[in-house]
Coordinates of N, CA and C in Angstrom, one line a residue:
Chain A
D1 N 0.9 -1.2 0.0 CA 0.0 0.0 0.0 C 0.9 1.2 0.0
S2 N 0.7 2.1 -1.0 CA 1.6 3.3 -1.2 C 1.2 4.4 -0.2
G3 N 0.0 4.4 0.3 CA -0.5 5.5 1.1 C -1.3 6.5 0.4
V4 N -1.3 6.4 -1.0 CA -2.1 7.3 -1.8 C -3.4 6.6 -2.1
T5 N -4.5 7.4 -1.8 CA -5.8 6.8 -2.0 C -6.5 7.5 -3.2
Q6 N -7.2 6.7 -3.9 CA -8.0 7.2 -5.1 C -9.4 6.7 -5.0
T7 N -10.4 7.5 -5.3 CA -11.8 7.1 -5.4 C -12.4 7.7 -6.6
P8 N -13.3 7.0 -7.3 CA -13.7 5.6 -7.1 C -12.6 4.7 -7.7
K9 N -12.7 3.5 -7.5 CA -11.9 2.5 -8.2 C -12.3 2.3 -9.6
H10 N -13.6 2.2 -9.8 CA -14.1 2.0 -11.2 C -15.2 3.1 -11.4
L11 N -15.3 3.5 -12.6 CA -16.3 4.5 -13.0 C -16.8 4.1 -14.4
I12 N -18.1 4.0 -14.6 CA -18.7 3.7 -15.9 C -19.6 4.8 -16.2
T13 N -19.5 5.5 -17.3 CA -20.4 6.6 -17.6 C -20.6 6.7 -19.1
A14 N -21.4 7.6 -19.6 CA -21.7 7.7 -21.0 C -21.0 8.9 -21.6
T15 N -20.9 8.9 -22.9 CA -20.3 10.0 -23.6 C -21.1 11.3 -23.3
G16 N -20.4 12.4 -23.2 CA -20.9 13.7 -22.9 C -21.1 14.0 -21.5
Q17 N -20.9 13.0 -20.6 CA -21.0 13.2 -19.2 C -19.8 13.9 -18.6
R18 N -19.9 14.2 -17.3 CA -18.8 14.8 -16.5 C -18.6 13.9 -15.3
V19 N -17.3 13.7 -15.0 CA -17.0 12.9 -13.8 C -15.9 13.6 -13.0
T20 N -15.8 13.3 -11.7 CA -14.7 13.8 -10.8 C -14.0 12.6 -10.2
L21 N -12.7 12.7 -10.3 CA -11.8 11.7 -9.7 C -11.1 12.3 -8.5
R22 N -11.0 11.6 -7.4 CA -10.5 12.2 -6.2 C -9.2 11.4 -5.8
C23 N -8.3 12.2 -5.2 CA -7.0 11.6 -4.8 C -6.6 12.3 -3.4
S24 N -6.2 11.4 -2.5 CA -5.6 11.9 -1.3 C -4.1 11.5 -1.3
P25 N -3.2 12.4 -1.2 CA -1.8 12.0 -1.2 C -1.3 11.4 0.1
R26 N -0.1 10.8 0.1 CA 0.5 10.3 1.3 C 0.6 11.4 2.3
S27 N 0.5 11.1 3.6 CA 0.7 12.0 4.6 C 2.0 12.7 4.5
G28 N 2.0 14.0 4.5 CA 3.3 14.8 4.4 C 3.7 15.2 3.0
D29 N 3.1 14.6 2.0 CA 3.4 14.9 0.6 C 2.7 16.1 0.2
L30 N 3.5 17.0 -0.5 CA 2.9 18.3 -1.0 C 2.5 18.3 -2.4
S31 N 3.2 17.4 -3.2 CA 3.0 17.4 -4.7 C 2.0 16.3 -5.0
V32 N 1.1 16.6 -5.9 CA 0.2 15.6 -6.5 C 0.3 15.7 -8.0
Y33 N 0.4 14.5 -8.6 CA 0.5 14.4 -10.1 C -0.7 13.5 -10.6
W34 N -1.2 13.9 -11.8 CA -2.2 13.0 -12.4 C -1.6 12.5 -13.7
Y35 N -1.8 11.2 -13.9 CA -1.3 10.5 -15.1 C -2.5 9.7 -15.7
Q36 N -2.5 9.6 -17.0 CA -3.5 8.8 -17.8 C -2.7 7.6 -18.4
Q37 N -3.3 6.4 -18.2 CA -2.7 5.2 -18.9 C -3.8 4.6 -19.8
S38 N -3.5 4.7 -21.1 CA -4.4 4.1 -22.1 C -3.6 3.1 -23.0
L39 N -4.3 2.3 -23.7 CA -3.6 1.3 -24.5 C -2.8 1.9 -25.6
D40 N -3.3 3.0 -26.2 CA -2.7 3.5 -27.4 C -1.6 4.6 -27.0
Q41 N -1.8 5.3 -25.9 CA -0.9 6.4 -25.5 C 0.1 6.0 -24.4
G42 N -0.1 4.9 -23.8 CA 0.8 4.5 -22.7 C 0.5 5.4 -21.5
L43 N 1.5 5.6 -20.7 CA 1.4 6.4 -19.5 C 1.8 7.9 -19.8
Q44 N 0.8 8.8 -19.6 CA 1.1 10.2 -20.0 C 0.8 11.1 -18.8
F45 N 1.7 12.0 -18.6 CA 1.5 13.0 -17.5 C 0.5 14.0 -17.9
L46 N -0.4 14.3 -17.0 CA -1.5 15.3 -17.2 C -1.2 16.6 -16.6
I47 N -1.0 16.6 -15.2 CA -0.9 17.8 -14.5 C -0.3 17.6 -13.1
Q48 N 0.4 18.6 -12.6 CA 1.0 18.5 -11.3 C 0.6 19.7 -10.4
Y49 N 0.3 19.5 -9.2 CA 0.1 20.5 -8.2 C 1.1 20.4 -7.1
Y50 N 1.5 21.5 -6.6 CA 2.4 21.5 -5.4 C 1.8 22.5 -4.4
N51 N 1.5 22.0 -3.3 CA 1.0 22.8 -2.2 C -0.1 23.8 -2.6
G52 N -1.0 23.3 -3.4 CA -2.2 24.0 -3.8 C -2.0 24.8 -5.1
E53 N -0.8 24.9 -5.6 CA -0.6 25.7 -6.8 C -0.3 24.7 -8.0
E54 N -0.8 25.1 -9.2 CA -0.5 24.3 -10.4 C 1.0 24.5 -10.7
R55 N 1.7 23.5 -10.9 CA 3.2 23.6 -11.2 C 3.6 23.2 -12.6
A56 N 2.9 22.2 -13.1 CA 3.3 21.8 -14.5 C 2.1 21.2 -15.2
K57 N 2.1 21.4 -16.5 CA 1.0 20.8 -17.3 C 1.6 20.0 -18.4
G58 N 0.9 18.8 -18.6 CA 1.3 18.0 -19.7 C 0.3 18.0 -20.8
N59 N 0.0 16.8 -21.4 CA -0.9 16.8 -22.5 C -2.3 16.7 -22.0
I60 N -2.7 17.6 -21.2 CA -4.1 17.6 -20.6 C -5.0 18.3 -21.5
L61 N -6.1 17.7 -21.8 CA -7.1 18.3 -22.7 C -7.8 19.4 -22.0
E62 N -8.3 20.4 -22.8 CA -9.1 21.5 -22.3 C -10.3 21.1 -21.6
R63 N -10.9 19.9 -21.9 CA -12.1 19.4 -21.3 C -11.7 18.9 -19.9
F64 N -10.5 18.7 -19.6 CA -10.1 18.2 -18.3 C -9.5 19.4 -17.4
S65 N -9.8 19.3 -16.1 CA -9.3 20.3 -15.2 C -9.0 19.6 -13.9
A66 N -8.2 20.3 -13.1 CA -7.8 19.7 -11.8 C -7.6 20.8 -10.8
Q67 N -7.6 20.5 -9.5 CA -7.3 21.4 -8.5 C -6.8 20.6 -7.3
Q68 N -6.0 21.4 -6.4 CA -5.6 20.8 -5.2 C -6.1 21.7 -4.1
F69 N -6.7 21.1 -3.1 CA -7.4 21.8 -2.0 C -6.4 22.1 -0.8
P70 N -6.8 23.0 0.1 CA -6.0 23.3 1.2 C -5.6 22.1 2.0
D71 N -6.4 21.0 2.1 CA -6.0 19.9 2.8 C -5.1 18.9 2.0
L72 N -4.8 19.4 0.8 CA -3.8 18.8 -0.2 C -4.5 17.6 -1.0
H73 N -5.7 17.3 -0.8 CA -6.3 16.3 -1.7 C -6.5 17.0 -3.0
S74 N -6.7 16.2 -4.0 CA -6.8 16.8 -5.4 C -8.0 16.1 -6.1
E75 N -8.5 16.8 -7.0 CA -9.6 16.3 -7.8 C -9.3 16.6 -9.3
L76 N -9.6 15.6 -10.1 CA -9.5 15.7 -11.6 C -10.8 15.6 -12.2
N77 N -11.2 16.7 -12.9 CA -12.5 16.8 -13.5 C -12.5 16.5 -15.0
L78 N -13.2 15.6 -15.4 CA -13.3 15.3 -16.9 C -14.7 15.5 -17.4
S79 N -14.8 16.4 -18.4 CA -16.1 16.8 -18.9 C -16.2 16.4 -20.4
S80 N -17.5 16.5 -20.8 CA -17.8 16.2 -22.2 C -17.1 14.9 -22.7
L81 N -17.2 13.9 -21.9 CA -16.5 12.7 -22.1 C -16.7 12.0 -23.4
E82 N -15.6 11.5 -24.0 CA -15.6 10.8 -25.3 C -15.1 9.4 -25.0
L83 N -15.4 8.5 -26.0 CA -15.0 7.1 -25.9 C -13.5 7.0 -25.6
G84 N -12.8 7.8 -26.3 CA -11.3 7.8 -26.2 C -10.7 8.2 -24.8
D85 N -11.6 8.7 -23.9 CA -11.2 9.1 -22.6 C -11.1 7.9 -21.7
S86 N -11.6 6.7 -22.1 CA -11.6 5.5 -21.3 C -10.1 5.2 -21.1
A87 N -9.8 5.0 -19.8 CA -8.4 4.8 -19.4 C -8.3 4.6 -17.9
L88 N -7.1 4.3 -17.5 CA -6.8 4.2 -16.1 C -6.1 5.5 -15.7
Y89 N -6.7 6.2 -14.7 CA -6.2 7.4 -14.3 C -5.5 7.3 -12.9
F90 N -4.2 7.6 -12.9 CA -3.5 7.5 -11.7 C -3.2 8.9 -11.1
C91 N -3.2 8.9 -9.8 CA -2.7 10.0 -9.0 C -1.4 9.5 -8.3
A92 N -0.5 10.4 -8.3 CA 0.8 10.1 -7.5 C 1.1 11.2 -6.6
S93 N 1.9 11.0 -5.6 CA 2.3 12.1 -4.7 C 3.8 11.9 -4.4
S94 N 4.4 13.1 -4.1 CA 5.8 13.1 -3.6 C 5.9 14.1 -2.5
V95 N 7.0 14.0 -1.8 CA 7.2 14.9 -0.7 C 7.4 16.4 -1.2
G96 N 8.3 16.6 -2.1 CA 8.5 17.9 -2.6 C 8.2 18.0 -4.1
S97 N 8.8 19.0 -4.7 CA 8.6 19.2 -6.2 C 9.8 18.9 -7.0
G98 N 10.8 18.3 -6.4 CA 12.1 18.1 -7.1 C 11.9 17.0 -8.1
A99 N 12.7 17.0 -9.1 CA 12.7 16.0 -10.1 C 13.1 14.7 -9.6
W100 N 13.8 14.6 -8.5 CA 14.3 13.4 -8.0 C 13.5 12.8 -6.8
D101 N 12.4 13.5 -6.5 CA 11.5 12.9 -5.5 C 10.8 11.7 -6.0
T102 N 10.8 10.6 -5.3 CA 10.1 9.5 -5.8 C 8.6 9.7 -5.7
Q103 N 7.9 9.4 -6.8 CA 6.5 9.5 -6.9 C 5.8 8.2 -6.5
Y104 N 4.9 8.2 -5.6 CA 4.2 7.0 -5.2 C 2.8 7.1 -5.7
F105 N 2.4 6.0 -6.4 CA 1.1 6.0 -7.1 C 0.0 5.4 -6.3
G106 N -1.2 6.0 -6.5 CA -2.4 5.4 -6.0 C -2.8 4.2 -6.8
P107 N -3.9 3.5 -6.4 CA -4.3 2.3 -7.1 C -5.0 2.6 -8.4
G108 N -5.3 3.8 -8.7 CA -5.9 4.2 -10.0 C -7.4 4.2 -10.0
T109 N -8.0 4.9 -10.9 CA -9.4 4.9 -11.2 C -9.6 4.5 -12.6
R110 N -10.3 3.4 -12.8 CA -10.5 2.9 -14.2 C -11.8 3.5 -14.7
L111 N -11.7 4.3 -15.7 CA -12.8 5.0 -16.3 C -13.2 4.3 -17.6
T112 N -14.5 4.0 -17.7 CA -15.0 3.4 -18.9 C -16.1 4.3 -19.4
V113 N -16.0 4.8 -20.6 CA -17.0 5.7 -21.3 C -17.7 4.9 -22.3
L114 N -19.0 4.8 -22.2 CA -19.8 4.0 -23.2 C -20.5 4.8 -24.1
Chain B
A1 N 14.5 16.8 -26.0 CA 13.4 16.1 -25.2 C 13.9 14.8 -24.6
Q2 N 13.2 14.5 -23.5 CA 13.6 13.2 -22.9 C 12.8 12.1 -23.5
K3 N 13.5 10.9 -23.5 CA 12.8 9.7 -24.0 C 13.3 8.5 -23.3
I4 N 12.4 7.5 -23.0 CA 12.8 6.3 -22.5 C 12.4 5.2 -23.5
T5 N 13.3 4.2 -23.7 CA 13.1 3.1 -24.6 C 13.2 1.8 -23.9
Q6 N 12.2 1.0 -24.0 CA 12.2 -0.4 -23.5 C 12.0 -1.2 -24.7
T7 N 13.0 -2.0 -25.1 CA 12.9 -2.7 -26.4 C 12.3 -4.1 -26.2
Q8 N 12.1 -4.6 -25.0 CA 11.6 -5.9 -24.8 C 10.2 -5.9 -24.4
P9 N 9.3 -6.2 -25.4 CA 7.9 -6.2 -25.0 C 7.5 -7.3 -24.0
G10 N 8.2 -8.4 -24.1 CA 7.9 -9.5 -23.2 C 9.2 -10.3 -22.9
M11 N 9.2 -10.8 -21.6 CA 10.3 -11.6 -21.2 C 9.8 -12.8 -20.4
F12 N 10.5 -13.9 -20.6 CA 10.1 -15.1 -19.8 C 11.3 -15.5 -18.9
V13 N 11.1 -15.9 -17.7 CA 12.2 -16.3 -16.8 C 11.6 -17.5 -15.9
Q14 N 12.5 -18.4 -15.7 CA 12.1 -19.5 -14.8 C 12.3 -19.0 -13.3
E15 N 11.4 -19.5 -12.5 CA 11.5 -19.2 -11.1 C 12.9 -19.5 -10.5
K16 N 13.4 -18.6 -9.6 CA 14.7 -18.6 -9.0 C 15.8 -18.2 -9.9
E17 N 15.6 -17.9 -11.1 CA 16.6 -17.4 -12.0 C 16.6 -15.9 -11.9
A18 N 17.7 -15.3 -12.4 CA 17.8 -13.8 -12.5 C 17.4 -13.4 -13.9
V19 N 16.9 -12.2 -14.0 CA 16.4 -11.6 -15.2 C 16.8 -10.1 -15.3
T20 N 17.2 -9.7 -16.5 CA 17.5 -8.3 -16.7 C 16.5 -7.7 -17.7
L21 N 15.9 -6.6 -17.3 CA 15.0 -5.8 -18.1 C 15.7 -4.6 -18.6
D22 N 15.7 -4.4 -19.9 CA 16.5 -3.3 -20.5 C 15.8 -2.0 -20.5
C23 N 16.5 -0.9 -20.3 CA 16.0 0.4 -20.4 C 17.1 1.4 -20.9
T24 N 16.9 2.1 -21.9 CA 17.8 3.1 -22.4 C 17.1 4.4 -22.4
Y25 N 17.8 5.5 -22.2 CA 17.2 6.8 -22.0 C 17.9 7.8 -22.9
D26 N 17.3 8.9 -23.1 CA 17.9 10.0 -23.9 C 17.5 11.3 -23.2
T27 N 18.5 12.1 -22.9 CA 18.2 13.4 -22.2 C 19.4 14.3 -22.4
S28 N 19.2 15.6 -22.4 CA 20.3 16.6 -22.4 C 20.5 17.1 -21.0
D29 N 19.7 16.7 -20.1 CA 19.9 17.1 -18.7 C 21.2 16.5 -18.2
Q30 N 21.8 17.2 -17.2 CA 23.0 16.6 -16.5 C 22.5 16.0 -15.2
S31 N 21.4 16.5 -14.7 CA 20.8 16.0 -13.5 C 19.4 15.4 -13.8
Y32 N 19.3 14.1 -13.4 CA 18.0 13.4 -13.7 C 17.9 12.2 -12.8
G33 N 16.7 11.7 -12.7 CA 16.4 10.5 -11.9 C 15.9 9.4 -12.8
L34 N 16.2 8.2 -12.4 CA 15.7 7.1 -13.2 C 14.9 6.2 -12.2
F35 N 13.8 5.7 -12.6 CA 12.9 4.9 -11.7 C 12.4 3.7 -12.4
W36 N 12.1 2.7 -11.6 CA 11.5 1.5 -12.1 C 10.2 1.3 -11.3
Y37 N 9.1 1.0 -12.0 CA 7.8 0.7 -11.4 C 7.3 -0.7 -11.9
K38 N 6.6 -1.3 -11.0 CA 6.0 -2.6 -11.4 C 4.5 -2.5 -11.4
Q39 N 3.8 -3.0 -12.4 CA 2.4 -2.9 -12.5 C 1.8 -4.4 -12.6
P40 N 1.4 -4.9 -11.6 CA 0.7 -6.3 -11.6 C -0.6 -6.2 -12.4
S41 N -1.2 -7.4 -12.6 CA -2.4 -7.4 -13.4 C -3.5 -6.7 -12.7
S42 N -3.4 -6.5 -11.4 CA -4.4 -5.7 -10.6 C -4.4 -4.2 -10.9
G43 N -3.3 -3.8 -11.6 CA -3.3 -2.4 -12.1 C -2.6 -1.3 -11.3
E44 N -2.3 -1.6 -10.1 CA -1.6 -0.5 -9.3 C -0.1 -0.4 -9.8
M45 N 0.5 0.8 -9.6 CA 1.9 1.0 -10.0 C 2.7 1.0 -8.7
I46 N 3.6 0.2 -8.6 CA 4.4 0.0 -7.4 C 5.9 0.4 -7.7
F47 N 6.3 1.4 -6.9 CA 7.7 1.9 -7.0 C 8.7 0.8 -6.5
L48 N 9.7 0.6 -7.4 CA 10.7 -0.5 -7.0 C 12.0 0.1 -6.6
I49 N 12.6 1.0 -7.5 CA 14.0 1.4 -7.2 C 14.2 2.7 -8.0
Y50 N 15.2 3.5 -7.4 CA 15.5 4.8 -7.9 C 17.1 4.9 -8.1
Q51 N 17.5 5.6 -9.1 CA 18.9 5.9 -9.3 C 19.0 7.4 -9.8
G52 N 19.8 8.1 -9.0 CA 20.1 9.5 -9.4 C 21.3 9.6 -10.4
S53 N 21.3 10.5 -11.2 CA 22.3 10.6 -12.3 C 23.7 10.8 -11.7
Y54 N 23.8 11.4 -10.5 CA 25.1 11.6 -9.9 C 25.5 10.5 -8.9
D55 N 24.6 9.5 -8.7 CA 25.0 8.4 -7.8 C 26.1 7.6 -8.5
E56 N 27.1 7.4 -7.7 CA 28.2 6.6 -8.3 C 28.0 5.1 -8.2
Q57 N 27.2 4.7 -7.2 CA 27.0 3.3 -7.0 C 25.6 2.9 -7.6
N58 N 25.5 1.7 -8.1 CA 24.3 1.2 -8.5 C 23.3 1.0 -7.4
A59 N 22.0 1.4 -7.6 CA 21.0 1.3 -6.5 C 20.6 -0.2 -6.4
T60 N 20.4 -0.6 -5.1 CA 19.8 -1.9 -4.8 C 18.7 -1.8 -3.8
E61 N 17.7 -2.6 -4.0 CA 16.6 -2.7 -3.1 C 16.2 -4.2 -3.0
G62 N 16.7 -4.8 -2.0 CA 16.3 -6.3 -1.9 C 16.8 -7.0 -3.1
R63 N 15.8 -7.7 -3.8 CA 16.1 -8.5 -5.0 C 16.3 -7.7 -6.2
Y64 N 16.0 -6.4 -6.1 CA 16.1 -5.5 -7.3 C 17.4 -4.7 -7.3
S65 N 18.1 -4.6 -8.4 CA 19.2 -3.8 -8.5 C 19.1 -3.1 -9.9
L66 N 19.7 -1.9 -9.9 CA 19.7 -1.1 -11.2 C 21.1 -1.1 -11.7
N67 N 21.3 -1.6 -12.9 CA 22.6 -1.5 -13.5 C 22.7 -0.3 -14.4
F68 N 23.3 0.8 -13.7 CA 23.4 2.1 -14.3 C 24.7 2.3 -15.1
Q69 N 24.6 2.5 -16.4 CA 25.7 2.8 -17.2 C 25.5 4.2 -17.9
K70 N 26.0 5.2 -17.2 CA 25.7 6.6 -17.6 C 26.2 6.9 -19.1
A71 N 27.4 6.4 -19.4 CA 28.0 6.7 -20.7 C 27.1 6.1 -21.8
R72 N 26.5 4.9 -21.5 CA 25.7 4.2 -22.5 C 24.2 4.6 -22.4
K73 N 23.9 5.5 -21.4 CA 22.6 5.9 -21.1 C 21.6 4.7 -21.0
S74 N 22.1 3.8 -20.1 CA 21.2 2.6 -19.8 C 21.0 2.5 -18.4
A75 N 19.8 2.0 -18.0 CA 19.4 1.8 -16.6 C 18.6 0.5 -16.5
N76 N 19.3 -0.6 -16.6 CA 18.6 -1.9 -16.7 C 18.3 -2.4 -15.3
L77 N 17.1 -3.0 -15.2 CA 16.7 -3.5 -13.9 C 17.0 -5.0 -13.8
V78 N 17.7 -5.4 -12.8 CA 18.0 -6.8 -12.6 C 17.2 -7.3 -11.4
I79 N 16.5 -8.4 -11.6 CA 15.7 -9.1 -10.6 C 16.4 -10.4 -10.3
S80 N 16.8 -10.6 -9.1 CA 17.5 -11.8 -8.8 C 16.5 -12.8 -8.2
A81 N 16.8 -14.1 -8.3 CA 15.9 -15.1 -7.7 C 14.4 -14.8 -8.0
S82 N 14.0 -14.8 -9.2 CA 12.7 -14.5 -9.6 C 11.6 -15.4 -8.9
Q83 N 10.5 -14.7 -8.6 CA 9.4 -15.4 -7.9 C 8.2 -15.3 -8.8
L84 N 7.2 -16.2 -8.6 CA 6.0 -16.2 -9.4 C 5.3 -14.9 -9.3
G85 N 5.4 -14.3 -8.2 CA 4.7 -13.0 -7.9 C 5.4 -11.8 -8.6
D86 N 6.5 -12.1 -9.3 CA 7.2 -11.0 -10.1 C 6.6 -10.9 -11.4
S87 N 5.7 -11.8 -11.8 CA 5.0 -11.6 -13.1 C 4.2 -10.4 -13.1
A88 N 4.5 -9.5 -14.1 CA 3.9 -8.2 -14.1 C 4.5 -7.4 -15.3
M89 N 3.9 -6.2 -15.5 CA 4.5 -5.2 -16.4 C 5.5 -4.4 -15.6
Y90 N 6.6 -4.1 -16.2 CA 7.7 -3.3 -15.6 C 7.9 -2.0 -16.4
F91 N 7.9 -0.9 -15.8 CA 8.1 0.4 -16.5 C 9.3 1.1 -16.0
C92 N 10.1 1.6 -16.9 CA 11.2 2.4 -16.6 C 10.8 3.9 -16.8
A93 N 11.2 4.8 -16.0 CA 10.8 6.2 -16.1 C 11.9 7.1 -15.7
M94 N 11.9 8.3 -16.2 CA 12.9 9.3 -15.8 C 12.3 10.6 -15.6
S95 N 12.9 11.4 -14.8 CA 12.6 12.8 -14.5 C 13.8 13.6 -14.6
G96 N 13.7 14.9 -14.9 CA 14.9 15.8 -15.0 C 14.5 17.2 -14.7
R97 N 15.5 18.0 -14.4 CA 15.4 19.3 -14.0 C 14.6 20.1 -15.1
Y98 N 15.0 19.9 -16.4 CA 14.4 20.7 -17.4 C 13.1 20.1 -17.9
N99 N 12.7 19.1 -17.3 CA 11.4 18.4 -17.7 C 10.3 18.6 -16.6
T100 N 10.5 19.7 -15.8 CA 9.8 19.9 -14.6 C 9.9 18.6 -13.8
D101 N 8.8 18.2 -13.1 CA 9.0 17.1 -12.2 C 8.2 15.8 -12.7
K102 N 7.7 15.9 -13.9 CA 6.9 14.8 -14.4 C 7.8 13.6 -14.8
L103 N 7.2 12.5 -14.7 CA 7.9 11.3 -15.1 C 7.6 11.0 -16.6
I104 N 8.6 10.6 -17.3 CA 8.5 10.1 -18.7 C 8.6 8.6 -18.6
F105 N 7.7 7.9 -19.1 CA 7.7 6.4 -19.0 C 8.0 5.8 -20.3
G106 N 8.6 4.6 -20.2 CA 8.8 3.7 -21.4 C 7.5 3.0 -21.6
T107 N 7.5 2.1 -22.7 CA 6.3 1.4 -23.0 C 6.1 0.1 -22.2
G108 N 7.1 -0.2 -21.4 CA 7.0 -1.3 -20.5 C 7.5 -2.7 -21.1
T109 N 7.8 -3.6 -20.1 CA 8.1 -5.0 -20.5 C 7.3 -5.9 -19.6
R110 N 6.6 -6.8 -20.3 CA 5.8 -7.8 -19.5 C 6.7 -9.0 -19.2
L111 N 6.9 -9.2 -17.9 CA 7.7 -10.3 -17.4 C 6.7 -11.4 -17.0
Q112 N 7.1 -12.6 -17.4 CA 6.3 -13.8 -17.0 C 7.3 -14.8 -16.3
V113 N 7.0 -15.1 -15.1 CA 7.9 -16.1 -14.4 C 7.1 -17.4 -14.4
F114 N 7.8 -18.5 -14.8 CA 7.2 -19.8 -14.9 C 7.9 -20.7 -13.9
P115 N 7.2 -21.7 -13.4 CA 7.7 -22.6 -12.4 C 8.8 -23.5 -13.0

């Protein structure tokens, strides 16, 4: 158990809908990262927050947004869902924001868009 | 741009034998980190081992060791005394100062351990 929690574990929804994925980092970790794992794209970085502030953005679609709250938990919002958004979404956390801080991953949320 | 290459889509190893999973990387950074993660069929990503670019000694964590050859830009994972529970996907990843803090992942190697 990495100490990172993600809810829900599974999510099935329809095209055009909006969903929210939730992540709680390990105790003491200030950075939260979101990654998407799909069969065709592999593991892709979406976005990073550090202590409540957005720090880095990857290939995150405009339909997707995220935030990190004062208690350091984070939410990833996916809207106007398309079939291609079906993927495993991981949250990871690290102590700091350095490139050498080990990122510990949560169990993931498997999103299925029908 | 940074890139990770894992050329072995699949590997087989017999229980109790050692296995090496290959990883090569490309970066213009002088300071970077290299990581290996394990993804069992259940889906979670498990951190295995880390090597910093300035570390002179190869990293080891229990049965896992990282064979770091900086000049060749390779960071191979060696699993000694394979166990059936080692069957999983293995991902090599890197981070670097000029890449912000995100991890760049390879495409993974599926390891199957047979009795």
